[in-house]
Amino acid sequence: MSDQSAKSGKLPVESELNHQPWSVNDSSQLYGLGLWGEPYFSINSLGHISVHPKGADGGTLDLMNLVEEMEFRNLGLPLLIRFDDILEDRLERLHLAFDKAISQYKYSGNFQAVFPVKCNQQRHVVEELVSCGRRWHFGLEAGSKAELLIALSLIEDPEALLICNGYKDQRYIETAILARQLGRQPVVVIEQPDEVERIIVASRELGAAPLIGIRAKLASRSSGRWGRSVGETAKFGLSIPDIFSTVEALRKSDLLNELQVLHFHIGSQINDIAVLKDALQEAGQIYVELSRLGAPMGYLDVGGGLGIDYDGSRTATSASTNYSLQNYANDVVATVGECCNSHSIKAPILISESGRAIASHFSVLVFNVLGVGAVSTETPEISNDEPLVVTNLRETLERIELSSKSAVIDSSFLQEAWNDSLKFKDDALTAFRLGYLGLVERAKAEQLTWACARALIQCLPDDKSISEELKELRSVLASTYYANFSIFRSAPDTWAIEQLFPVMPIHRLNEEPTQLGRFADLTCDSDGKLERFINHGEVKPLLELHPLNDGEEYIIGMFLGGAYQEVMGNLHNLFGSTNSVHIRMTNTKNYQVDHVVRANNNSEVLEAMEHDPEQLLERLRIASETAIQRGSLKIKGARLLMDHIEASLRQSTYLNC
Ligand SMILES: *Cc1c(COP(=O)(O)O)cnc(C)c1O
């Protein structure tokens, strides 16, 4: 290890061990970009992230330039950039994969997909999907009345499906029946046994029937976070006995002719393709039985669950999948085809409700770093009469520094030295509590402990034999990067379900990241931090980052967060929505900004909590008048205070530096 790095106190990163100059390829490997970013993100020769919104050969944008050009348009950070071309490309890939599987397996049915609106209800997003999905008669899936209203108003294509899931009251069902007369294709999916009766009553009253589907509660095993979406205790779906009684009830009311769809959904982010195969086999058999019971059938809806490889590791772990989009399509088509063939039943039109797989890639959250905090590892000046604990720590530090010069490093010695330093630090705290140690000495003891940690890190062998405790030394000294965003607003799943998203700087990627850090967000919640990062199939607590340069912004991107994050995000600490923009390529080098959605301002988030900004201003005006009378505030100060408050009400909830 070089002396220079010891002096600057910087943490050595493994790559320092080989002395090749750092290249953008090293960055690509380090952050796994080459794996999860394909084909939309790469690094250019300037060390910036490059975006390829139409895939490998459809033009390129420099993400850093784009962010700067948005800032010039007064669209400050944090900023959500939506690449509508990526959304379209995802849609195209999904359909191509199924087309390919259908011809490969000589499947006699078609494929028709819908987008589950709950994944991202933003108007511009749903509108974009409906308009570019037109060529495939792409439809929508609604899980509530409000989502049904979105779907009903946006879909005009009479061939596109409108799948109605979720709990349904009489009005929901009647709306669907009438929408069929409007020329739409709504399918009312029976998810609860008591919905049959409501469908029967509504159909009788309106003298018309909806298209009907049944959601089956599959018994097949599942895994992962959403594994409980199947099995006897699942929240939605009909058990086999319920399916039988539903069919009989529909038959009695002359509605069996409208039963055309079998639906299942085994949970989001299926990690293991074997789980999907089991479910498909089971559902295939139920489909065959429903046909035999006399229902016309015609559609099999395989739900959502198509996973995203967030870390690019291609494993059946929670941030990844052990299959590709094509593998998925092949399995759906082949399994259903085989099942129907062997029972001589006409193969159904396959419906999929993939949300995550369509919407994850297209949006990138970009935020800036406001500052960095780290513990000081400088060795404090020595003074006369230092107390014993401090002397002990100095001696420990000397022993570590001495041993780092020897050729062979004994890792049990390192462990012992670290245990000693922690013990002395504890002793110092006890002595302080009891009044035997002053604040200055306590500070020295702490600083010496961190100096020991720094010295130890520099002699750690680069192998896996060292203990977990020693490995964690890096995290003791890691920096905290203060980030201008709220994870509760913009990345809620990282907090709620420990979801991993790829996170990395979007520039300086031709420069070695010499620091290890975690991110702390703007909220004053101790959970408001990012300290779990993708690591080739594993998780790491710290990310390799660059030291801040004076007067220069340090900008980080969070990728693959286009699904679920926006709507699940909340107003914790009253941080509102960020600015967002929709970008479309106009040719291979240029883009246009199709839509701008301004960030919530402080006035809006206050109103969301029933506060009245006008009243708030008036109260403060009266308080300032009183203070002026009292003589504690000058008129000029009062004016400035009111100006600040008025400006804050108009501005975004984030820091504008
Ligand atoms: C949530 C949901 C989906 C979408 O799942 P993804 O994993 O995002 O593809 C599809 N269908 C139903 C019924 C759902 O509840």
XYZ file of N, CA and C and ligand atoms in Angstrom, residues 116 118-119 141 165 191 215 236 263-265 267-270 301 303-307 353-357 563-564, ligand 1:
99
model
N -50.645 -3.954 -16.137
C -51.322 -3.749 -14.860
C -51.099 -2.306 -14.402
N -51.563 -0.711 -11.814
C -51.036 -0.433 -10.476
C -49.521 -0.258 -10.444
N -48.870 -0.738 -11.495
C -47.418 -0.675 -11.567
C -46.894 0.746 -11.746
N -54.871 -3.676 -17.292
C -55.455 -4.442 -16.195
C -55.715 -3.476 -15.054
N -59.640 -6.807 -12.276
C -59.318 -7.615 -11.093
C -59.682 -6.858 -9.825
N -62.769 -13.121 -8.402
C -61.658 -13.395 -7.487
C -62.141 -13.915 -6.150
N -60.361 -16.395 -11.462
C -58.985 -16.453 -10.978
C -58.835 -17.688 -10.106
N -56.475 -13.830 -2.929
C -57.390 -13.819 -4.059
C -57.483 -15.183 -4.705
N -57.615 -17.176 -15.144
C -56.564 -16.256 -14.750
C -55.839 -16.803 -13.528
N -54.526 -16.605 -13.485
C -53.807 -16.837 -12.231
C -52.673 -15.830 -12.130
N -52.211 -15.599 -10.937
C -51.090 -14.677 -10.720
C -50.356 -15.212 -9.499
N -47.665 -14.012 -7.971
C -46.826 -13.074 -7.226
C -45.802 -12.430 -8.119
N -45.269 -11.299 -7.649
C -44.352 -10.515 -8.459
C -42.930 -11.074 -8.380
N -42.113 -10.680 -9.344
C -40.682 -11.025 -9.349
C -40.457 -12.511 -9.050
N -40.934 -13.359 -9.954
C -40.658 -14.800 -9.832
C -39.162 -14.981 -10.094
N -54.898 -16.404 -18.873
C -54.163 -15.220 -18.416
C -53.138 -15.654 -17.362
N -51.080 -13.853 -15.699
C -50.781 -12.861 -14.658
C -49.450 -12.166 -14.874
N -48.920 -11.602 -13.789
C -47.619 -10.921 -13.858
C -46.546 -11.837 -13.306
N -45.515 -11.240 -12.762
C -44.482 -12.034 -12.106
C -43.193 -12.163 -12.886
N -43.246 -11.823 -14.182
C -42.017 -11.877 -14.989
C -40.983 -10.969 -14.316
N -39.851 -11.542 -13.967
C -38.905 -10.836 -13.095
C -37.879 -9.994 -13.840
N -49.869 -10.241 -17.892
C -50.073 -8.972 -17.171
C -48.759 -8.506 -16.577
N -47.696 -8.549 -17.353
C -46.386 -8.160 -16.825
C -46.318 -6.661 -16.618
N -46.000 -6.256 -15.418
C -45.872 -4.839 -15.131
C -44.414 -4.479 -14.909
N -43.828 -5.121 -13.918
C -42.434 -4.871 -13.577
C -41.524 -5.000 -14.797
N -41.759 -6.060 -15.597
C -40.864 -6.320 -16.725
C -41.001 -5.272 -17.819
N -41.052 0.753 -11.986
C -42.276 0.068 -11.554
C -42.478 0.231 -10.051
N -43.675 0.542 -9.659
C -44.133 0.593 -8.266
C -43.584 1.737 -7.413
C -49.485 -6.837 -9.393
C -50.150 -7.686 -10.366
C -49.585 -7.878 -11.638
C -48.229 -7.325 -12.029
O -47.194 -8.098 -11.556
P -45.687 -7.845 -12.045
O -44.889 -8.746 -11.211
O -45.395 -6.417 -11.871
O -45.612 -8.232 -13.491
C -50.288 -8.623 -12.545
N -51.490 -9.170 -12.233
C -52.058 -9.017 -11.017
C -53.359 -9.626 -10.731
C -51.406 -8.277 -10.049
O -51.957 -8.144 -8.852
